[in-house]
Short mmCIF file of C-alpha atoms in Angstrom, two decimals:
data_model
loop_
_atom_site.label_atom_id
_atom_site.label_comp_id
_atom_site.label_asym_id
_atom_site.label_seq_id
_atom_site.Cartn_x
_atom_site.Cartn_y
_atom_site.Cartn_z
CA MET A 17 -28.32 5.90 -11.31
CA THR A 18 -24.84 7.19 -10.96
CA HIS A 19 -21.48 5.22 -10.20
CA SER A 20 -21.63 6.84 -6.82
CA GLU A 21 -25.12 6.24 -5.82
CA ARG A 22 -24.52 1.95 -6.84
CA ILE A 23 -21.54 2.28 -4.65
CA ALA A 24 -23.51 3.80 -1.44
CA ASP A 25 -26.43 1.31 -2.11
CA PHE A 26 -23.96 -1.80 -2.23
CA ALA A 27 -22.23 -0.32 0.92
CA LEU A 28 -25.41 0.23 2.93
CA SER A 29 -27.10 -2.85 2.27
CA LEU A 30 -23.91 -4.56 3.23
CA ARG A 31 -23.79 -6.26 6.47
CA GLN A 32 -21.37 -7.99 8.42
CA GLN A 33 -22.89 -11.30 8.21
CA ASP A 34 -22.99 -11.03 4.52
CA ILE A 35 -19.31 -10.73 3.91
CA PRO A 36 -18.29 -14.21 3.66
CA SER A 37 -15.83 -15.42 6.58
CA HIS A 38 -12.71 -16.15 4.40
CA VAL A 39 -13.01 -12.31 3.48
CA ALA A 40 -13.56 -10.88 6.79
CA GLN A 41 -10.63 -13.56 8.50
CA LEU A 42 -8.14 -11.95 5.05
CA ALA A 43 -9.54 -8.25 5.85
CA ARG A 44 -8.63 -8.95 9.68
CA LEU A 45 -4.84 -10.27 8.40
CA HIS A 46 -4.55 -6.66 6.41
CA ILE A 47 -5.55 -4.45 8.95
CA LEU A 48 -3.02 -6.32 11.59
CA ASP A 49 -0.36 -5.97 8.60
CA ALA A 50 -1.44 -2.28 8.03
CA LEU A 51 -0.76 -1.33 11.63
CA GLY A 52 2.32 -3.42 11.99
CA VAL A 53 3.81 -1.91 8.96
CA GLY A 54 2.47 1.86 10.34
CA ILE A 55 4.11 1.38 14.06
CA ALA A 56 7.59 0.20 11.75
CA ALA A 57 7.70 3.44 10.14
CA SER A 58 6.60 5.80 13.29
CA VAL A 59 9.69 5.65 14.21
CA GLY A 60 11.14 7.42 11.51
CA GLU A 61 12.72 10.76 11.65
CA VAL A 62 10.04 12.56 9.33
CA GLN A 63 7.14 10.81 10.89
CA GLN A 64 8.55 11.67 14.27
CA ARG A 65 8.60 15.52 12.97
CA MET A 66 5.08 15.12 11.77
CA THR A 67 3.70 13.84 14.89
CA LYS A 68 5.50 16.25 16.95
CA SER A 69 4.06 19.03 14.72
CA LEU A 70 0.19 17.64 14.10
CA VAL A 71 -0.10 15.91 17.28
CA HIS A 72 1.50 17.45 20.05
CA THR A 73 -0.54 20.41 19.68
CA HIS A 74 -3.72 19.00 18.58
CA SER A 75 -4.08 15.92 21.31
CA GLN A 76 -7.21 14.77 22.25
CA VAL A 77 -8.09 12.59 25.24
CA GLY A 78 -10.38 10.21 23.85
CA GLY A 79 -9.54 10.87 20.87
CA CYS A 80 -7.96 8.52 17.94
CA THR A 81 -4.97 6.20 17.92
CA VAL A 82 -1.61 7.62 16.30
CA LEU A 83 0.19 4.34 15.48
CA GLY A 84 3.87 4.28 17.74
CA HIS A 85 2.45 6.64 19.56
CA SER A 86 0.53 7.13 23.28
CA VAL A 87 -1.20 10.40 22.30
CA GLN A 88 -4.07 10.68 20.85
CA THR A 89 -6.02 13.21 17.97
CA HIS A 90 -8.94 14.30 16.25
CA SER A 91 -9.82 11.75 13.23
CA SER A 92 -8.52 13.60 10.69
CA HIS A 93 -5.20 14.48 11.75
CA ALA A 94 -5.05 10.35 12.91
CA ALA A 95 -6.05 9.11 9.65
CA LEU A 96 -3.25 11.59 7.82
CA LEU A 97 -0.53 10.56 10.20
CA ASN A 98 -1.39 6.52 10.00
CA GLY A 99 -2.11 6.34 6.45
CA SER A 100 1.24 8.18 5.89
CA PHE A 101 3.03 5.71 8.29
CA ILE A 102 1.76 2.75 6.64
CA HIS A 103 2.55 3.73 3.66
CA ALA A 104 6.13 5.39 4.41
CA LEU A 105 8.18 1.96 3.86
CA GLU A 106 6.55 1.11 0.93
CA TYR A 107 6.07 -2.22 3.04
CA ASP A 108 2.00 -1.95 2.58
CA ASP A 109 -0.31 -4.13 0.74
CA THR A 110 -1.22 -4.00 -3.23
CA HIS A 111 -3.97 -5.23 -5.10
CA MET A 112 -1.75 -6.10 -8.28
CA ALA A 113 -3.94 -5.70 -11.01
CA SER A 114 -5.38 -2.27 -10.25
CA ILE A 115 -1.90 -1.04 -8.24
CA VAL A 116 -3.66 0.13 -5.04
CA HIS A 117 -2.47 0.31 -1.80
CA GLY A 118 -5.27 -0.66 -0.29
CA SER A 119 -4.46 -0.74 3.45
CA ALA A 120 -2.43 1.95 3.54
CA VAL A 121 -5.61 4.66 2.89
CA LEU A 122 -8.57 2.24 4.31
CA VAL A 123 -6.78 1.25 7.44
CA PRO A 124 -6.05 4.92 8.57
CA ALA A 125 -9.74 6.24 6.94
CA ALA A 126 -11.25 3.15 8.85
CA LEU A 127 -9.76 3.34 12.33
CA ALA A 128 -10.26 7.10 12.66
CA ALA A 129 -13.65 6.72 11.63
CA ALA A 130 -14.47 3.93 13.88
CA GLU A 131 -12.93 5.19 16.71
CA GLN A 132 -14.39 8.64 16.40
CA HIS A 133 -18.35 7.02 16.34
CA GLN A 134 -17.42 4.24 18.95
CA LEU A 135 -17.82 1.64 16.48
CA SER A 136 -17.28 -2.67 17.39
CA LEU A 137 -14.53 -4.45 15.94
CA GLY A 138 -16.57 -6.07 13.25
CA GLU A 139 -18.00 -2.70 12.37
CA PHE A 140 -14.18 -1.95 11.58
CA ILE A 141 -13.63 -4.90 9.95
CA ARG A 142 -16.73 -4.31 7.70
CA LEU A 143 -15.64 -0.53 6.74
CA VAL A 144 -12.34 -2.09 5.23
CA ALA A 145 -13.76 -4.88 3.75
CA ILE A 146 -16.23 -2.53 1.41
CA GLY A 147 -13.37 -0.18 0.98
CA TRP A 148 -11.32 -2.56 -0.35
CA GLU A 149 -14.14 -3.80 -3.14
CA VAL A 150 -14.88 -0.24 -3.94
CA LEU A 151 -11.09 0.52 -3.99
CA ILE A 152 -10.20 -2.49 -6.48
CA ARG A 153 -12.58 -1.76 -8.92
CA VAL A 154 -11.67 1.74 -9.06
CA GLY A 155 -7.85 0.94 -10.21
CA LEU A 156 -9.41 -2.24 -12.55
CA ALA A 157 -11.12 0.10 -14.64
CA ALA A 158 -8.23 1.65 -15.92
CA PRO A 159 -5.25 0.02 -14.27
CA GLY A 160 -2.09 1.58 -15.40
CA ALA A 161 -3.54 4.56 -16.72
CA PHE A 162 -3.53 6.87 -13.58
CA GLN A 163 0.36 6.18 -13.67
CA ARG A 164 0.51 7.13 -17.33
CA ARG A 165 -0.84 10.37 -16.71
CA GLY A 166 1.84 10.67 -13.58
CA PHE A 167 -1.24 9.98 -10.47
CA GLN A 168 -1.21 7.00 -7.75
CA VAL A 169 -4.61 5.82 -8.05
CA THR A 170 -4.45 4.74 -4.47
CA SER A 171 -4.37 8.76 -3.45
CA VAL A 172 -6.50 9.92 -6.34
CA GLY A 173 -9.27 7.29 -6.10
CA GLY A 174 -8.79 6.59 -2.34
CA ALA A 175 -10.05 9.80 -1.17
CA LEU A 176 -13.68 8.86 -2.56
CA VAL A 177 -13.58 6.00 -1.11
CA SER A 178 -12.19 7.21 2.05
CA ALA A 179 -15.38 9.27 1.82
CA LEU A 180 -17.56 6.41 1.69
CA ILE A 181 -16.35 4.52 4.69
CA ALA A 182 -15.68 7.32 7.04
CA GLY A 183 -19.84 8.53 5.23
CA LEU A 184 -21.27 5.07 6.80
CA ALA A 185 -19.25 4.70 10.57
CA ALA A 186 -21.20 8.74 10.91
CA GLY A 187 -24.18 7.11 9.65
CA LEU A 188 -24.97 9.11 6.76
CA SER A 189 -27.87 8.95 4.84
CA ARG A 190 -28.06 7.73 1.13
CA THR A 191 -27.33 11.43 -0.55
CA GLU A 192 -25.00 12.23 1.80
CA LEU A 193 -23.11 9.44 1.03
CA VAL A 194 -23.00 10.61 -2.71
CA TRP A 195 -21.69 14.39 -1.60
CA ALA A 196 -19.37 12.69 0.63
CA GLN A 197 -17.38 10.88 -2.40
CA GLY A 198 -17.99 13.96 -4.53
CA ILE A 199 -16.55 16.42 -2.18
CA ALA A 200 -13.48 13.73 -1.65
CA GLY A 201 -13.13 14.58 -5.61
CA SER A 202 -11.93 18.00 -5.11
CA GLN A 203 -9.77 16.56 -2.66
CA ALA A 204 -8.05 13.85 -4.88
CA SER A 205 -4.10 14.51 -5.33
CA GLY A 206 -0.98 12.79 -5.24
CA ILE A 207 1.76 13.02 -7.77
CA PHE A 208 4.89 10.92 -8.84
CA GLU A 209 6.97 13.68 -9.12
CA PHE A 210 8.55 12.73 -6.25
CA LEU A 211 10.65 9.91 -8.01
CA ASN A 212 12.83 12.68 -9.73
CA GLU A 213 14.15 13.34 -6.10
CA GLY A 214 13.13 10.64 -3.75
CA SER A 215 11.04 13.00 -1.78
CA THR A 216 9.13 11.20 1.25
CA VAL A 217 6.05 12.98 -0.09
CA LYS A 218 4.86 9.92 -1.53
CA ALA A 219 3.83 8.29 2.18
CA LEU A 220 1.84 11.07 1.97
CA HIS A 221 -0.45 10.11 -0.59
CA PRO A 222 -2.80 7.64 1.02
CA GLY A 223 -2.38 9.67 4.48
CA TRP A 224 -4.01 12.42 2.57
CA ALA A 225 -6.70 10.55 1.07
CA ALA A 226 -7.70 9.00 4.10
CA HIS A 227 -7.39 12.58 5.82
CA ALA A 228 -9.55 14.02 2.67
CA GLY A 229 -12.12 10.80 3.19
CA VAL A 230 -12.71 11.67 7.12
CA MET A 231 -13.18 15.71 6.02
CA ALA A 232 -15.60 15.19 3.22
CA ALA A 233 -17.42 12.82 5.16
CA GLN A 234 -17.64 15.20 8.07
CA LEU A 235 -18.45 17.90 5.39
CA ALA A 236 -21.18 16.23 3.83
CA ALA A 237 -22.90 15.75 7.36
CA ALA A 238 -22.51 19.43 7.71
CA GLY A 239 -24.98 19.97 4.62
CA MET A 240 -22.31 20.48 1.90
CA THR A 241 -22.93 18.80 -1.61
CA GLY A 242 -21.15 16.69 -3.84
CA PRO A 243 -21.30 15.83 -7.45
CA SER A 244 -22.80 12.58 -8.10
CA THR A 245 -21.09 12.20 -11.34
CA VAL A 246 -17.50 12.35 -9.50
CA TYR A 247 -16.50 8.84 -11.05
CA GLU A 248 -17.85 9.19 -14.95
CA GLY A 249 -18.70 13.14 -15.29
CA ARG A 250 -16.85 14.86 -18.41
CA PHE A 251 -14.76 16.41 -14.99
CA GLY A 252 -14.92 13.38 -13.08
CA LEU A 253 -12.18 10.58 -11.76
CA TYR A 254 -11.78 9.07 -15.09
CA LYS A 255 -11.42 11.94 -17.13
CA THR A 256 -9.84 14.18 -15.06
CA TYR A 257 -6.50 11.70 -13.73
CA THR A 258 -6.63 8.54 -16.56
CA ASP A 259 -5.94 8.59 -20.41
CA GLU A 260 -8.18 5.63 -20.29
CA PRO A 261 -11.44 6.83 -22.61
CA LEU A 262 -13.53 3.76 -21.85
CA ALA A 263 -12.39 3.57 -17.99
CA ALA A 264 -16.03 5.17 -16.90
CA GLU A 265 -17.50 2.22 -19.25
CA LEU A 266 -15.18 -0.38 -17.43
CA HIS A 267 -16.00 1.00 -13.76
CA ALA A 268 -19.61 0.65 -14.57
CA GLN A 269 -19.12 -3.36 -15.60
CA GLN A 270 -16.92 -3.58 -12.38
CA LEU A 271 -19.84 -2.50 -10.17
CA THR A 272 -22.12 -5.03 -11.09
CA THR A 273 -20.09 -7.52 -9.14
CA LEU A 274 -20.24 -6.10 -6.00
CA GLY A 275 -20.93 -7.79 -3.69
CA GLN A 276 -21.07 -10.98 -5.52
CA LYS A 277 -17.38 -11.30 -6.48
CA TRP A 278 -14.69 -10.70 -3.55
CA MET A 279 -11.61 -9.16 -4.99
CA LEU A 280 -9.77 -8.57 -1.51
CA SER A 281 -8.47 -12.45 -1.72
CA ASP A 282 -6.62 -11.07 -4.83
CA ALA A 283 -4.86 -8.79 -2.81
CA ALA A 284 -0.53 -9.43 -2.33
CA PHE A 285 1.01 -8.96 0.97
CA LYS A 286 4.77 -7.65 0.74
CA LEU A 287 7.68 -9.05 2.30
CA PHE A 288 10.50 -6.49 1.50
CA PRO A 289 10.22 -2.54 2.59
CA CYS A 290 10.72 -1.19 -0.87
CA CYS A 291 8.51 -1.19 -4.23
CA HIS A 292 6.52 -3.98 -4.82
CA TYR A 293 7.82 -4.40 -8.47
CA ILE A 294 11.68 -4.81 -7.24
CA HIS A 295 10.12 -7.94 -5.08
CA PRO A 296 10.61 -10.90 -8.11
CA PHE A 297 14.08 -9.38 -8.40
CA LEU A 298 14.99 -9.70 -4.94
CA GLU A 299 13.67 -13.23 -4.64
CA ALA A 300 15.75 -13.98 -7.89
CA ALA A 301 19.05 -12.60 -6.53
CA GLN A 302 18.38 -14.68 -3.01
CA GLN A 303 18.24 -17.35 -5.06
CA PHE A 304 21.59 -17.22 -6.62
CA VAL A 305 23.18 -16.30 -3.34
CA SER A 306 21.80 -19.01 -1.82
CA GLU A 307 22.46 -21.80 -4.46
CA HIS A 308 25.79 -20.24 -5.26
CA ALA A 309 29.15 -19.88 -3.77
CA LEU A 310 29.16 -16.27 -5.51
CA ALA A 311 32.02 -14.55 -4.96
CA LEU A 312 31.65 -11.05 -5.62
CA GLN A 313 34.34 -10.24 -7.29
CA ASP A 314 33.72 -12.35 -10.29
CA ILE A 315 30.40 -11.36 -11.01
CA ASP A 316 30.91 -9.19 -14.24
CA HIS A 317 27.53 -8.23 -14.85
CA ILE A 318 23.76 -8.29 -14.11
CA GLU A 319 21.29 -7.74 -16.80
CA CYS A 320 17.51 -7.67 -15.75
CA SER A 321 14.59 -8.75 -18.12
CA VAL A 322 11.70 -5.81 -16.93
CA PRO A 323 8.30 -5.59 -17.21
CA VAL A 324 7.89 -1.92 -19.07
CA GLY A 325 4.99 -0.75 -16.46
CA ALA A 326 7.43 -1.66 -13.86
CA ALA A 327 10.72 0.10 -15.41
CA ALA A 328 8.94 3.51 -15.58
CA ILE A 329 9.06 3.22 -11.63
CA ILE A 330 11.92 1.37 -10.99
CA CYS A 331 14.52 1.65 -13.40
CA GLU A 332 13.99 5.38 -15.38
CA PRO A 333 15.97 7.40 -15.50
CA TRP A 334 18.68 4.48 -14.99
CA GLU A 335 21.58 6.46 -13.89
CA ARG A 336 19.76 8.35 -10.81
CA LYS A 337 18.39 4.02 -10.10
CA GLN A 338 22.40 3.71 -9.70
CA HIS A 339 23.40 6.75 -8.03
CA PRO A 340 20.75 7.22 -5.12
CA LEU A 341 20.80 9.92 -3.01
CA VAL A 342 18.79 9.17 -0.04
CA LEU A 343 17.28 6.17 0.89
CA ASN A 344 13.62 7.26 0.27
CA GLU A 345 14.91 7.32 -3.79
CA ALA A 346 17.08 3.87 -3.16
CA LYS A 347 13.08 2.07 -2.05
CA TYR A 348 12.40 2.71 -5.75
CA SER A 349 15.90 1.37 -7.37
CA LEU A 350 16.20 -1.80 -8.63
CA PRO A 351 19.61 -2.01 -8.63
CA TYR A 352 20.46 -0.67 -5.33
CA CYS A 353 18.12 -3.15 -3.55
CA MET A 354 19.39 -6.10 -5.72
CA SER A 355 22.95 -5.14 -4.64
CA LEU A 356 21.74 -5.40 -0.99
CA VAL A 357 21.05 -8.75 -1.37
CA PHE A 358 24.03 -9.71 -3.52
CA LEU A 359 26.25 -8.11 -0.38
CA LYS A 360 24.31 -9.73 2.19
CA ILE A 361 22.91 -6.74 3.63
CA PRO A 362 19.47 -6.88 5.16
CA ILE A 363 16.49 -5.33 3.60
CA THR A 364 14.83 -4.34 6.85
CA PRO A 365 12.51 -1.18 7.88
CA GLN A 366 15.66 -0.15 9.80
CA HIS A 367 18.10 -0.14 6.72
CA PHE A 368 15.63 2.66 4.93
CA LEU A 369 15.07 4.58 8.44
CA SER A 370 18.86 5.06 8.56
CA ALA A 371 20.70 7.87 7.63
CA HIS A 372 22.63 7.21 4.47
CA VAL A 373 22.65 5.23 1.34
CA HIS A 374 25.11 2.36 1.46
CA PRO A 375 28.01 3.24 -0.53
CA ASP A 376 28.57 -0.42 -1.36
CA ALA A 377 25.41 -1.21 -2.66
CA VAL A 378 25.79 1.93 -4.57
CA ALA A 379 29.23 0.72 -6.07
CA PHE A 380 27.82 -2.84 -6.78
CA ALA A 381 24.86 -1.54 -8.55
CA GLN A 382 27.25 0.00 -11.33
CA LYS A 383 27.43 -4.00 -12.26
CA ILE A 384 23.36 -4.10 -13.16
CA SER A 385 21.69 -3.55 -16.55
CA TRP A 386 18.15 -3.62 -17.69
CA THR A 387 16.03 -4.62 -20.75
CA PRO A 388 12.52 -4.20 -21.45
CA MET A 389 10.64 -7.95 -20.67
CA LYS A 390 9.42 -9.09 -23.75
CA ASP A 391 5.82 -10.27 -23.42
CA ALA A 392 5.15 -9.39 -19.34
CA ASP A 393 1.79 -9.87 -17.95
CA PHE A 394 2.30 -6.82 -16.26
CA PRO A 395 0.38 -5.91 -13.68
CA ASN A 396 -1.23 -8.98 -13.44
CA LYS A 397 2.02 -10.53 -12.94
CA PHE A 398 5.07 -8.90 -11.23
CA GLN A 399 7.50 -10.96 -13.02
CA ALA A 400 11.61 -10.63 -13.35
CA GLY A 401 14.31 -12.48 -15.07
CA ILE A 402 17.68 -11.83 -14.38
CA GLN A 403 20.94 -13.35 -15.67
CA ILE A 404 24.63 -12.64 -13.98
CA ARG A 405 27.59 -12.93 -16.39
CA PHE A 406 31.16 -13.90 -14.81
CA LEU A 407 34.59 -13.12 -15.49
CA ASN A 408 35.32 -16.57 -16.86
CA GLY A 409 32.56 -16.19 -19.37
CA LYS A 410 30.00 -18.45 -17.23
CA THR A 411 26.65 -17.39 -17.09
CA VAL A 412 23.80 -18.50 -15.28
CA SER A 413 19.96 -16.89 -15.31
CA SER A 414 16.62 -17.13 -13.58
CA LEU A 415 12.98 -16.18 -14.05
CA VAL A 416 10.28 -15.47 -11.53
CA ASP A 417 6.91 -15.61 -13.09
CA GLN A 418 5.02 -14.29 -10.28
CA VAL A 419 5.60 -12.26 -6.94
CA LYS A 420 5.65 -14.13 -3.58
CA GLY A 421 2.55 -12.89 -1.71
CA SER A 422 0.17 -12.67 -4.69
CA THR A 423 -2.78 -15.01 -4.91
CA GLU A 424 -0.55 -17.74 -6.83
CA ARG A 425 2.21 -17.86 -4.25
CA PRO A 426 0.70 -16.43 -1.28
CA ALA A 427 2.32 -15.62 1.89
CA SER A 428 0.91 -17.89 5.11
CA GLN A 429 -0.42 -16.53 7.81
CA ASN A 430 2.70 -17.28 9.76
CA GLU A 431 4.50 -15.36 7.76
CA ILE A 432 2.59 -12.57 8.22
CA LEU A 433 2.46 -12.71 12.04
CA ASP A 434 6.19 -13.20 12.19
CA LYS A 435 6.57 -10.18 10.20
CA PHE A 436 3.82 -7.84 12.34
CA ILE A 437 5.58 -8.85 15.42
CA SER A 438 9.58 -7.93 14.06
CA ASN A 439 7.44 -4.53 13.03
CA THR A 440 6.36 -3.84 16.38
CA PRO A 441 9.03 -3.90 18.93
CA SER A 442 7.95 -0.53 20.13
CA LEU A 443 4.99 -2.48 21.54
CA GLN A 444 7.46 -3.90 24.52
CA GLU A 445 6.28 -6.72 25.81
CA ARG A 446 5.71 -9.75 24.08
CA ASP A 447 2.29 -10.55 25.10
CA VAL A 448 1.23 -6.98 24.13
CA GLN A 449 1.85 -7.91 20.66
CA GLN A 450 -0.31 -11.19 21.02
CA GLN A 451 -3.23 -8.97 22.44
CA VAL A 452 -3.04 -7.37 19.39
CA MET A 453 -2.69 -10.21 17.13
CA ASP A 454 -5.44 -12.02 18.90
CA PHE A 455 -7.81 -8.89 18.98
CA VAL A 456 -7.72 -8.35 15.58
CA LEU A 457 -7.66 -11.86 14.18
CA ASN A 458 -9.82 -13.66 16.54
CA GLY A 459 -11.59 -11.25 18.60
CA HIS A 460 -15.77 -11.06 18.28
CA VAL A 461 -17.45 -8.52 16.08
CA ASP A 462 -19.11 -6.80 19.49
CA GLN A 463 -16.39 -5.79 20.98
CA LYS A 464 -15.38 -2.34 21.14
CA LEU A 465 -12.91 -1.02 19.71
CA ASP A 466 -11.44 0.77 22.18
CA THR A 467 -9.90 -2.30 23.39
CA LEU A 468 -7.63 -2.34 20.48
CA SER A 469 -6.83 1.83 20.75
CA VAL A 470 -5.67 1.00 24.48
CA LEU A 471 -3.06 -1.62 23.41
CA LEU A 472 -1.68 0.17 20.60
CA SER A 473 -1.23 3.21 22.84
CA SER A 474 0.58 1.02 25.51
#
């Protein structure tokens, strides 16, 4: 069988009750986190203008939810907008070893398709869980290899997996699910060139993948065919988007553990709204600030030890990272984000949705440099080393061996709930926030998803 046929068979055979309870509960928590992050970003200027352009001219009574808005639209636009919102702040979850932002693409695709086909909460959770297990394996077959070619695996691989779960929601046959994945392969896109200018288009990567998946499923249902060898073929996903010659073989091996090894358990939550690779450095900086009575004028220099795989995103080119021009660029700047900690400027969604970079943070960033970290275990670990040298010659240093929110250092459920509450002031009353949390985390699997849709539109 081809890879897409094996994936379709797994997805069709997996029932709600086959998902281990702890995995299903984790899926619920990742869904809640994604909804909160998307609502937080929905107030941004770009996000507001996108919604006005795509929704207010295509609103649809009884359509699909647009996070942070009371209007509804058809499924493909809802998937595009919600995926873009969830990823816009770089506050969404990550499976670190595979380098995939799972919920940013899977939750909007599953939500739109589940609402369109009036599915239950349990089916929504099932779609998200299936999507995570498949998408992680897409990335694990070639970790870092998509990025080296300039592509984001979340977007190019996410389109295929979104097609799978949208097709499941629509009740497609095995053959149609294979077609849908193959069709989505011709819609897959998402390049890292945004880094050069801080362009906001990166937020579109998972949104377009979710949109492509929803559309691919609809096209397959209409009779369009797609190649069954979309993953492993000579012009398939791995040959086209990676530089890893054995990726297709490794993907075939990864598929053998579907339904046996549940990899969602290894997905990490993010506790800062900026590039995940920067987070361990922020932790190290926070530790210094809390443990030392630092006078900023006494700091001569800060040197960061950075894993090479992360440096390509958060350190290069260094001159530009020290002088970000817009906040979307600053989210991927190691020296800028570290400066916020030392200056005690809160790292919040509001900061990165504001109008201008903070001039004091740019000025302090000039004190920071970086060197490659020796023996880094990237991307299995997001590590950080920093050394501070003072004008009097004294030095202090710290190493963070793994980022908080990872499997080794997990975030608590209360931390994720607090994050959701801080991200959703637009839900107005605390009881609405509580109702959303109760429905997503504790709602009965047979409840209709329209209950959640009403709450999110309030």
